[in-house]
XYZ file of C-alpha atoms in Angstrom:
668
model
C 0.034 -0.030 -0.021
C 1.418 3.284 -0.862
C 2.304 6.225 1.433
C 1.010 9.825 1.465
C 2.434 13.022 2.513
C 4.983 12.780 5.478
C 2.218 14.062 8.069
C 0.391 11.020 7.044
C 3.047 8.404 6.608
C 3.591 8.135 10.465
C -0.135 7.527 11.088
C -0.230 4.938 8.118
C 2.981 3.248 9.708
C 1.359 3.019 13.069
C -1.828 1.756 11.723
C 0.048 -0.889 9.705
C 1.988 -2.019 12.910
C -1.349 -2.316 14.834
C -3.005 -4.111 11.909
C 0.042 -6.634 11.657
C 0.021 -7.281 15.568
C -3.852 -8.063 15.274
C -3.640 -9.990 12.053
C -1.127 -12.526 13.417
C -3.905 -14.015 15.423
C -5.602 -15.000 12.184
C -5.055 -18.784 11.631
C -4.504 -20.504 14.980
C -8.174 -20.216 16.058
C -9.461 -21.906 13.244
C -7.030 -24.720 12.544
C -8.094 -28.305 13.570
C -6.042 -29.696 16.478
C -4.380 -32.214 14.578
C -0.881 -31.536 13.232
C -0.277 -31.480 9.440
C 3.227 -32.326 9.968
C 3.959 -35.827 8.879
C 7.683 -36.374 9.803
C 10.800 -34.462 10.954
C 13.423 -33.410 8.570
C 15.884 -30.582 8.754
C 14.777 -27.303 7.739
C 16.279 -26.016 4.298
C 19.332 -24.083 3.721
C 19.264 -20.476 4.027
C 18.731 -18.668 0.750
C 22.109 -16.643 1.229
C 24.182 -19.527 0.549
C 25.034 -19.762 -3.116
C 23.327 -23.145 -4.048
C 25.932 -23.935 -6.606
C 28.074 -25.578 -3.751
C 26.217 -28.647 -3.836
C 22.517 -30.156 -4.316
C 19.933 -28.893 -2.025
C 17.116 -30.920 -3.791
C 17.274 -34.370 -4.966
C 16.087 -34.175 -8.598
C 15.749 -37.795 -9.102
C 13.226 -38.072 -6.192
C 9.903 -38.984 -7.305
C 7.521 -36.061 -7.344
C 5.139 -37.626 -4.902
C 7.941 -38.375 -2.312
C 10.061 -35.398 -2.427
C 13.179 -35.925 -0.142
C 15.545 -32.989 0.363
C 19.347 -33.828 -0.427
C 22.310 -33.065 1.483
C 23.103 -29.216 1.781
C 26.260 -27.531 2.398
C 28.015 -28.363 5.789
C 26.853 -25.135 7.333
C 23.234 -25.672 6.437
C 20.902 -25.591 9.523
C 20.021 -29.402 9.218
C 23.849 -30.246 8.897
C 25.571 -27.696 11.132
C 27.781 -29.075 13.836
C 28.551 -25.783 15.773
C 26.604 -23.108 17.332
C 27.959 -20.241 15.362
C 25.407 -17.416 14.694
C 25.613 -16.543 10.900
C 23.276 -13.647 10.406
C 23.290 -12.301 6.799
C 26.540 -14.315 5.834
C 28.237 -13.168 2.688
C 28.223 -15.710 -0.265
C 30.910 -18.231 0.304
C 31.582 -18.831 -3.460
C 32.917 -16.029 -5.497
C 30.258 -15.349 -7.864
C 32.505 -14.025 -10.843
C 34.709 -17.262 -10.619
C 31.625 -19.579 -10.148
C 29.577 -17.877 -13.056
C 32.291 -19.013 -15.644
C 31.408 -22.676 -14.733
C 27.701 -21.932 -15.222
C 25.776 -21.977 -18.488
C 24.267 -18.691 -19.517
C 21.136 -18.856 -21.458
C 18.488 -16.618 -22.721
C 15.445 -17.611 -20.538
C 12.478 -18.602 -22.867
C 9.403 -20.024 -20.836
C 7.078 -19.377 -23.496
C 5.051 -22.114 -25.416
C 6.299 -23.178 -28.618
C 3.969 -20.747 -30.579
C 2.594 -21.811 -33.951
C 4.034 -25.173 -33.630
C 1.903 -28.358 -34.602
C 0.825 -29.090 -31.289
C 0.204 -25.619 -30.397
C -2.148 -25.006 -33.183
C -4.025 -28.102 -32.486
C -5.046 -26.517 -29.025
C -5.472 -22.841 -29.495
C -7.253 -20.609 -32.228
C -5.372 -18.110 -34.362
C -1.694 -17.518 -34.882
C 0.909 -16.001 -32.564
C 2.491 -12.844 -34.088
C 5.623 -11.317 -32.663
C 5.277 -7.705 -31.249
C 7.440 -4.693 -31.478
C 9.446 -3.794 -28.232
C 10.818 -0.545 -27.153
C 13.802 -0.859 -29.294
C 11.663 -0.559 -32.361
C 12.013 -4.323 -33.503
C 10.199 -7.352 -32.547
C 10.895 -8.679 -29.001
C 10.540 -12.468 -29.810
C 13.957 -13.976 -30.575
C 15.784 -10.717 -29.825
C 18.296 -11.182 -27.046
C 18.398 -7.523 -26.180
C 14.896 -7.824 -25.344
C 15.014 -11.067 -23.315
C 16.468 -11.676 -19.901
C 18.919 -14.255 -19.185
C 19.604 -16.791 -16.556
C 22.358 -19.141 -15.471
C 21.669 -22.886 -15.738
C 22.792 -24.870 -12.810
C 24.715 -28.037 -13.069
C 22.844 -31.318 -12.599
C 22.206 -31.895 -8.898
C 23.006 -28.469 -7.837
C 19.398 -26.821 -7.642
C 18.170 -24.349 -5.403
C 17.419 -25.102 -1.656
C 13.682 -25.989 -1.140
C 11.863 -23.142 0.356
C 10.371 -23.675 3.767
C 6.952 -23.082 2.405
C 5.411 -23.582 -1.220
C 7.286 -25.527 -3.875
C 8.931 -25.090 -7.276
C 8.811 -28.387 -8.717
C 5.098 -29.393 -7.907
C 3.805 -25.904 -9.002
C 5.733 -25.781 -12.302
C 7.969 -22.921 -11.399
C 11.147 -25.101 -11.769
C 14.348 -24.400 -9.854
C 17.110 -25.095 -12.217
C 18.144 -21.664 -12.935
C 19.513 -18.755 -10.899
C 18.938 -15.089 -11.892
C 21.672 -12.325 -11.562
C 20.648 -8.738 -11.369
C 22.156 -7.573 -14.656
C 21.183 -10.565 -16.690
C 17.656 -10.424 -15.354
C 17.086 -6.493 -15.635
C 19.570 -5.608 -18.308
C 17.032 -5.231 -20.908
C 14.970 -2.716 -19.021
C 17.835 -0.278 -18.200
C 20.092 -1.866 -15.709
C 23.459 -1.278 -17.187
C 26.824 -2.983 -16.255
C 30.489 -2.053 -17.141
C 32.704 -4.358 -19.212
C 34.535 -6.950 -17.159
C 31.509 -7.399 -14.711
C 32.084 -11.224 -15.032
C 29.067 -12.078 -16.942
C 30.373 -14.534 -19.179
C 31.420 -11.956 -21.670
C 27.521 -11.369 -22.356
C 27.247 -8.112 -24.330
C 25.175 -5.379 -22.810
C 21.809 -4.859 -24.308
C 21.495 -1.854 -26.608
C 20.491 1.306 -25.140
C 16.795 2.820 -25.320
C 15.469 6.165 -25.169
C 12.960 5.276 -22.507
C 11.139 8.695 -22.579
C 10.376 8.152 -26.302
C 8.730 4.661 -25.571
C 5.006 4.524 -25.304
C 4.142 1.298 -23.848
C 0.520 1.856 -24.076
C 0.814 1.995 -28.033
C 3.161 -1.058 -27.889
C 0.614 -3.200 -26.043
C -2.110 -2.012 -28.239
C -0.466 -2.861 -31.468
C 0.652 -6.234 -29.901
C -3.160 -6.848 -29.187
C -4.139 -5.762 -32.798
C -1.589 -8.360 -34.180
C -3.049 -11.182 -32.268
C -6.559 -10.578 -31.924
C -7.346 -13.540 -33.804
C -6.332 -15.648 -30.813
C -8.855 -14.202 -28.413
C -12.652 -14.147 -28.199
C -14.049 -11.025 -29.774
C -16.233 -9.305 -27.093
C -19.224 -7.014 -27.913
C -17.534 -3.857 -26.176
C -13.793 -3.952 -26.236
C -13.068 -0.338 -26.942
C -9.825 0.414 -25.345
C -11.157 3.136 -22.892
C -8.633 4.778 -20.736
C -10.492 7.103 -18.463
C -12.849 6.460 -15.622
C -16.032 8.450 -15.534
C -18.665 9.452 -12.981
C -21.635 7.366 -12.903
C -25.085 8.215 -14.477
C -28.656 7.262 -13.305
C -28.241 4.565 -16.039
C -25.548 2.947 -14.429
C -27.260 2.747 -10.997
C -30.526 1.521 -12.929
C -29.052 -1.104 -15.069
C -26.471 -2.368 -12.493
C -28.174 -6.053 -12.539
C -26.785 -6.295 -16.009
C -23.279 -6.150 -14.956
C -23.591 -9.326 -13.165
C -22.338 -12.733 -14.714
C -25.229 -14.956 -13.793
C -25.187 -18.712 -13.716
C -28.539 -19.126 -15.719
C -28.683 -15.679 -17.388
C -30.210 -15.308 -20.911
C -28.515 -12.082 -21.628
C -27.111 -11.772 -25.137
C -24.072 -9.942 -23.600
C -21.347 -11.084 -21.291
C -22.708 -14.211 -19.879
C -22.992 -15.867 -23.292
C -19.612 -14.743 -24.073
C -18.339 -16.299 -20.863
C -20.266 -19.473 -21.757
C -18.619 -19.539 -25.035
C -15.288 -18.946 -23.669
C -15.702 -22.018 -21.088
C -16.987 -23.944 -24.131
C -14.259 -23.098 -26.224
C -11.335 -23.041 -23.745
C -9.097 -25.068 -26.030
C -9.556 -22.296 -28.860
C -9.382 -18.974 -27.420
C -6.810 -17.813 -24.924
C -7.804 -16.156 -21.749
C -6.817 -12.370 -21.518
C -5.436 -10.938 -18.425
C -5.251 -7.290 -16.962
C -2.371 -6.626 -14.618
C -3.131 -3.596 -12.349
C -0.235 -1.941 -10.494
C -1.439 0.278 -7.687
C 0.203 3.631 -7.128
C -0.454 7.312 -6.310
C 0.417 10.926 -6.876
C 3.287 11.381 -4.655
C 5.115 8.233 -5.908
C 8.701 8.617 -6.599
C 9.788 6.568 -9.688
C 13.333 5.163 -9.070
C 15.346 3.438 -11.805
C 14.300 0.107 -10.002
C 10.699 1.095 -10.082
C 10.803 1.806 -13.866
C 12.692 -1.363 -14.610
C 10.107 -3.397 -12.728
C 7.097 -1.900 -14.779
C 9.011 -2.318 -18.092
C 9.939 -6.053 -17.316
C 6.145 -6.859 -16.488
C 5.166 -5.125 -19.806
C 7.678 -6.782 -22.043
C 7.353 -10.325 -20.246
C 3.704 -10.610 -19.692
C 2.351 -8.715 -22.601
C 4.674 -8.202 -25.661
C 6.532 -11.615 -25.453
C 3.164 -13.413 -25.014
C 1.179 -11.726 -27.891
C -0.982 -9.628 -25.591
C -2.316 -12.574 -23.248
C -1.642 -9.842 -20.574
C -1.885 -6.296 -20.494
C -0.287 -4.150 -17.892
C -1.800 -0.849 -16.388
C -1.143 1.684 -13.522
C -3.978 2.653 -11.442
C -2.952 6.028 -9.966
C -4.833 7.644 -7.031
C -4.754 11.395 -7.153
C -4.855 12.027 -3.496
C -4.473 15.860 -4.035
C -8.325 16.784 -4.146
C -7.426 20.183 -5.411
C -6.780 18.585 -8.755
C -10.134 18.249 -10.366
C -9.191 15.659 -12.746
C -12.693 14.795 -14.162
C -13.555 18.185 -14.733
C -11.461 19.108 -17.608
C -9.215 17.056 -19.812
C -6.453 19.525 -19.389
C -6.514 19.145 -15.858
C -6.390 15.191 -16.149
C -3.465 15.693 -18.529
C -1.702 17.852 -16.310
C -1.751 15.308 -13.452
C -0.472 12.717 -15.683
C 2.379 14.972 -16.698
C 3.193 15.663 -13.064
C 2.737 12.431 -11.438
C 3.542 9.676 -14.128
C 6.651 9.118 -16.265
C 6.094 9.901 -19.757
C 6.622 6.216 -21.071
C 3.653 4.986 -18.811
C 1.168 7.812 -19.693
C -0.812 5.662 -21.888
C -1.024 2.828 -19.519
C -2.012 5.029 -16.535
C -5.726 5.347 -15.288
C -6.213 7.935 -12.711
C -8.716 8.036 -10.023
C -9.575 9.751 -6.587
C -11.932 9.626 -3.887
C -14.812 11.734 -5.088
C -15.065 9.134 -8.072
C -15.432 6.153 -5.502
C -17.823 8.162 -3.597
C -20.041 8.715 -6.537
C -20.069 5.067 -7.498
C -20.336 3.749 -4.046
C -22.131 6.110 -1.774
C -23.388 3.466 0.344
C -20.283 1.361 0.873
C -18.443 2.811 3.849
C -16.877 6.190 4.512
C -14.400 7.631 2.076
C -11.795 9.368 3.940
C -8.927 11.065 1.822
C -6.271 9.812 4.414
C -7.226 6.206 4.309
C -9.703 5.689 1.430
C -7.119 3.421 -0.582
C -6.502 1.226 2.352
C -10.173 0.359 3.104
C -11.507 0.793 -0.482
C -8.774 -1.069 -2.333
C -10.973 -3.104 -4.441
C -13.215 -0.272 -5.850
C -10.926 0.961 -8.560
C -10.522 -2.641 -9.528
C -14.220 -2.992 -9.593
C -14.586 0.070 -11.870
C -11.667 -1.032 -14.095
C -13.876 -4.257 -14.889
C -16.627 -1.877 -16.249
C -14.179 0.114 -18.076
C -12.311 -2.739 -19.739
C -14.834 -5.715 -19.763
C -12.516 -7.329 -22.700
C -10.528 -9.303 -19.833
C -11.480 -12.631 -18.173
C -8.975 -12.315 -15.104
C -7.925 -9.166 -13.127
C -4.774 -9.390 -11.467
C -3.666 -6.680 -8.970
C -0.236 -6.153 -7.617
C 1.380 -3.570 -5.307
C 4.456 -1.627 -6.639
C 6.694 -3.054 -3.643
C 6.338 -6.579 -4.964
C 9.652 -7.924 -6.876
C 10.039 -11.332 -8.593
C 13.875 -12.123 -9.300
C 12.505 -14.745 -11.919
C 10.633 -14.555 -15.099
C 7.227 -12.771 -14.813
C 5.367 -14.872 -17.415
C 6.681 -18.178 -16.157
C 5.424 -16.901 -12.508
C 2.176 -15.694 -13.582
C 1.286 -18.643 -15.862
C 2.370 -21.344 -13.309
C -0.035 -19.701 -10.974
C -3.043 -19.575 -13.254
C -2.425 -23.055 -14.578
C -1.960 -24.597 -11.214
C -4.845 -23.134 -9.822
C -7.087 -24.256 -12.803
C -5.840 -27.965 -12.137
C -7.033 -27.718 -8.624
C -10.446 -29.266 -7.439
C -13.192 -27.491 -5.643
C -13.428 -30.006 -3.007
C -11.811 -28.947 0.156
C -10.716 -25.756 -1.481
C -11.350 -23.521 1.639
C -9.711 -26.043 4.004
C -6.655 -26.336 2.017
C -6.386 -22.550 1.687
C -5.960 -22.283 5.333
C -2.687 -23.843 5.655
C 0.919 -23.368 4.622
C 2.005 -26.242 2.533
C 5.732 -27.233 2.973
C 7.616 -30.029 1.094
C 9.974 -30.357 3.992
C 7.091 -30.999 6.111
C 4.375 -32.632 4.063
C 6.522 -34.361 1.572
C 4.145 -33.759 -1.454
C 0.902 -31.812 -2.363
C -0.880 -35.200 -2.543
C 0.030 -36.061 1.017
C -0.883 -32.671 2.164
C -4.284 -32.750 0.514
C -5.010 -36.180 1.986
C -4.217 -34.969 5.403
C -6.531 -32.147 4.996
C -9.339 -34.519 3.850
C -8.480 -36.804 6.945
C -8.892 -33.971 9.222
C -12.031 -32.281 7.818
C -15.169 -33.672 9.447
C -18.329 -33.765 7.190
C -16.285 -33.342 3.986
C -15.998 -29.607 4.198
C -17.445 -26.662 2.549
C -19.609 -27.490 -0.556
C -20.835 -24.904 -2.725
C -21.681 -21.320 -1.644
C -21.826 -20.427 1.900
C -25.109 -18.521 2.093
C -25.737 -15.313 3.834
C -28.872 -13.288 4.038
C -29.115 -10.754 1.164
C -26.575 -12.338 -1.208
C -27.883 -14.597 -4.368
C -24.876 -16.612 -5.337
C -23.726 -16.237 -8.914
C -21.609 -19.339 -8.972
C -22.694 -22.777 -10.080
C -24.438 -25.136 -7.857
C -22.470 -28.382 -6.877
C -22.831 -31.266 -9.176
C -23.654 -33.709 -6.099
C -25.622 -33.473 -2.855
C -22.490 -33.587 -0.799
C -18.740 -33.616 -1.129
C -18.578 -37.370 -0.236
C -20.074 -38.040 -3.572
C -17.435 -36.252 -5.555
C -14.055 -37.783 -6.356
C -12.248 -34.411 -6.478
C -13.370 -33.905 -9.995
C -15.645 -30.808 -9.581
C -13.577 -27.791 -10.618
C -10.632 -29.542 -12.171
C -9.945 -27.624 -15.479
C -12.116 -24.509 -14.311
C -10.322 -21.304 -14.062
C -10.234 -20.079 -10.526
C -12.074 -17.041 -9.521
C -9.915 -15.802 -6.710
C -6.132 -16.779 -6.434
C -3.881 -15.755 -3.510
C -0.494 -16.713 -2.649
C -1.182 -16.697 1.015
C -3.421 -18.660 3.524
C -7.124 -17.539 3.531
C -8.675 -18.016 6.944
C -11.686 -17.584 9.145
C -11.118 -14.438 11.123
C -14.306 -14.496 13.093
C -12.820 -16.211 16.222
C -9.463 -14.194 16.024
C -8.339 -11.063 17.570
C -7.897 -9.296 14.026
C -8.436 -5.664 14.553
C -10.961 -5.549 11.590
C -12.539 -8.886 11.905
C -16.135 -7.346 12.758
C -15.816 -4.617 10.030
C -18.786 -5.924 8.402
C -20.885 -3.252 7.015
C -24.550 -3.472 5.498
C -24.781 -7.270 5.662
C -28.030 -8.335 7.099
C -26.363 -11.149 9.375
C -24.166 -8.618 10.826
C -21.218 -10.039 12.836
C -22.703 -13.668 12.090
C -21.895 -13.097 8.525
C -19.526 -15.850 7.237
C -16.094 -14.351 5.964
C -12.459 -15.146 5.081
C -9.470 -13.139 4.955
C -5.868 -13.148 4.122
C -3.087 -11.317 5.938
C -1.335 -10.365 2.721
C -2.957 -9.296 -0.528
C -0.042 -7.788 -2.284
C -0.630 -10.107 -5.371
C -4.255 -11.415 -6.073
C -6.044 -12.521 -8.881
C -9.757 -12.126 -9.349
C -12.307 -13.115 -12.271
C -14.657 -10.823 -14.032
C -17.452 -12.970 -12.471
C -16.377 -12.331 -9.009
C -15.362 -8.622 -9.501
C -18.874 -7.847 -10.951
C -20.545 -9.478 -8.055
C -18.649 -7.256 -5.636
C -19.421 -4.295 -7.634
C -23.055 -5.128 -7.695
C -23.239 -5.712 -3.905
C -21.712 -2.449 -3.148
C -23.955 -0.378 -5.507
C -27.153 -1.946 -4.526
C -26.387 -2.685 -0.674
C -23.476 -0.771 0.432
C -21.669 -4.150 1.681
C -18.306 -3.468 2.868
C -15.412 -5.119 4.547
C -11.595 -4.319 4.554
C -10.071 -5.061 1.425
C -8.162 -8.153 2.895
C -11.842 -9.793 3.524
C -13.899 -8.585 0.855
C -12.794 -10.441 -2.226
C -12.328 -13.638 -0.301
C -15.627 -13.278 1.656
C -17.459 -12.596 -1.729
C -16.059 -15.766 -3.231
C -17.065 -17.741 -0.145
C -20.866 -16.267 -0.419
C -21.155 -16.671 -4.144
C -19.766 -20.412 -4.227
C -16.691 -19.431 -6.625
C -13.531 -21.353 -7.235
C -10.829 -20.153 -4.702
C -7.038 -21.261 -4.720
C -4.204 -20.374 -2.570
C -1.139 -20.914 -4.698
C 1.826 -22.607 -2.787
C 4.281 -19.750 -3.600
C 7.747 -20.447 -2.485
C 8.569 -18.606 0.494
C 11.991 -18.462 2.421
C 12.514 -17.890 6.205
C 15.377 -16.131 7.358
C 16.018 -18.095 10.471
C 18.275 -21.171 11.015
C 17.550 -22.342 14.585
C 14.054 -23.944 14.366
C 13.313 -27.578 14.055
C 10.278 -28.741 11.928
C 8.572 -29.444 15.390
C 8.988 -25.869 16.347
C 7.735 -24.648 12.786
C 4.895 -27.030 13.420
C 3.928 -25.176 16.536
C 4.588 -21.616 15.016
C 2.821 -21.838 11.798
C 0.398 -24.777 11.431
C -0.864 -25.363 15.043
C -3.278 -23.765 17.389
C -1.248 -23.427 20.556
C -0.700 -20.258 22.422
C 2.804 -20.418 21.098
C 1.798 -20.227 17.597
C 3.006 -17.261 15.336
C -0.623 -16.401 14.903
C -1.085 -15.718 18.424
C -0.875 -11.738 19.004
C 1.016 -12.348 22.257
C 3.370 -15.031 20.555
C 7.163 -14.529 21.048
C 7.355 -15.564 17.435
C 5.247 -12.485 16.204
C 8.566 -10.957 14.737
C 8.995 -13.855 12.547
C 6.828 -11.788 9.951
C 9.957 -9.595 9.402
C 11.948 -12.841 8.385
C 9.749 -14.133 5.781
C 10.609 -13.341 1.887
C 6.779 -12.324 1.317
C 4.929 -10.881 4.064
C 3.731 -7.480 5.574
C 6.048 -4.933 6.999
C 5.914 -3.009 10.342
C 8.175 -0.296 8.689
C 10.241 -0.134 11.877
C 13.041 -2.576 11.067
C 14.699 -3.950 7.639
C 12.770 -6.830 6.392
C 14.292 -10.009 5.045
C 12.675 -9.308 1.604
C 14.320 -5.781 1.545
C 17.605 -6.868 2.763
C 17.792 -9.660 0.462
C 16.606 -7.655 -2.543
C 19.268 -4.962 -1.791
C 22.109 -7.367 -1.657
C 20.896 -8.828 -4.959
C 21.059 -5.449 -6.335
C 24.445 -4.761 -4.813
C 22.917 -1.817 -2.726
C 24.417 -0.988 0.791
C 22.414 0.413 3.582
C 22.907 3.890 2.376
C 21.526 3.293 -1.032
C 24.947 3.092 -2.937
C 26.083 0.509 -5.314
C 28.739 -1.684 -3.690
C 31.551 -4.014 -5.259
C 30.174 -6.827 -3.196
C 29.925 -10.196 -4.787
C 26.748 -10.486 -6.776
C 24.122 -12.982 -5.659
C 22.438 -15.472 -8.265
C 19.112 -16.137 -6.790
C 16.429 -18.737 -7.797
C 13.054 -17.325 -8.680
C 11.701 -15.449 -5.407
C 8.807 -13.198 -4.899
C 9.872 -10.726 -2.540
C 7.588 -8.055 -0.494
C 7.761 -5.431 0.844
C 10.461 -3.690 -1.389
C 10.784 -0.231 0.224
C 13.257 2.597 -0.381
C 14.936 1.357 -3.483
């Protein structure tokens, strides 16, 4: 979440700290008493250790019975001394070791236009022009590089999540110049990059990413289902009486006979082997945002890797909140353009969509208080909802905060999440979502799922969890109960809600905003779910439209960490938590201790607000931040970039990291 003026920043930090302390009671109240831990193995090696030293994961192990290999002699499971090694330096010189690694252009894309590909998908893939004025596909200057690790020298397994089972793979590592070089991160000759030449320079101020993405879509539009209304509108507007009167038409209903989007959605489901799904990626920012070189390179990489190389399967936008209410951006196009000029780098003008508090108040007058100081925190989903009306030509809407970074390839990451979620069954979806999955603890996703089933009395949630006033838009279950389904329902169905962190029941916790349930007839008894971190989520158009309809007609309102998840619960929509690889920057915990900290319900759990383990949140590679101490994600990312504590480039040996999602990244 972005920050406002300096006077407001302190208030935001304090509020964030209070929220963090209250949220940590999320999971343990609702977890069954049985343990998910099936055996005791040593925790994984610290990510700071350059894993080219030796194997960390047995690549020959069967996928259903993952067994960690033997790590370096100083890994937590193999250490023979009590030496504390906080933030150790790499023990292998990168420049020398890189000479022994194979440098490759990293290309995770399908074999477009191949015989097998054309049998599955409609249309042809056409290469798209990039920022250098030539087609990006096949141009090494527009493609990131990676270092292939020798056989048996794979990355250490993360403590939570998985690489192999999710399709993310862990056979490559990424160094900062090879990863960000195409987007403006320049290196000097002799930097030890296996003589890889520096990508050609670009006049970034002359690049128009909006034009490039639109041109890419036009070249590839035969691959996507044609919508009745797919004009590339780029500006929000205030609502009219017709918008309110016709709000029911925005819903995507299970049995609608309307000739608009529902039939289009049915055709897409029917022809899922012919048309590609289109995805919008919305990056949240605000008017006082300072765009550093790292910010700019991050945005460029998302556009290039997700949109241009894929042939418009994704399209990237900036959602920019104009906090300054003195800027009446919707009163005059010249005022709107001046705000763009003042707040957004020129190269991103045509992908930026401005909004402000008056716009949200006009569309959602019943849904909670719109305070200029905190509206973006408590109404985070509303600009997303309005975007689905502005651009109905997308099937899935991803929302990401600008303080998220990924050291690997974005397309590989997003597609692994999307495809993995599509393969999951609906049965026990909410029960699985409440836990952290760890290959070190559960050995395999199959074992993990079986354990969840054994622990769940009555077969778990089946279909919509109804609440007064909400008519589900999701399909009815195919059987009377989950016991009659052999985990088949939902397999192959695109997920409506995807998060990468556990989604839990907050009702019995001490979460600060657990009872912020406005305009629901059942009040505090309304069933609901929440996720502690929502820095990256994906929501379907069907779910977003249901959220929009409810806020317009009833004024329903929860905190943004609860509203999408709870709406999916009420409407019976497919919800998946992707087991994102997460690293933990500690080396003194056994698996038994990790059991009690993360997946148990004792008072010693991390999720207990008074737990001595509460500060562990600062040691996880993807979590929230209290803002008071350097977080593991921030420290690791700085070291990967070669930046010291004062923000200066250093001559420190460079790290080559596996693909890791890091959050929060601040001050870079």
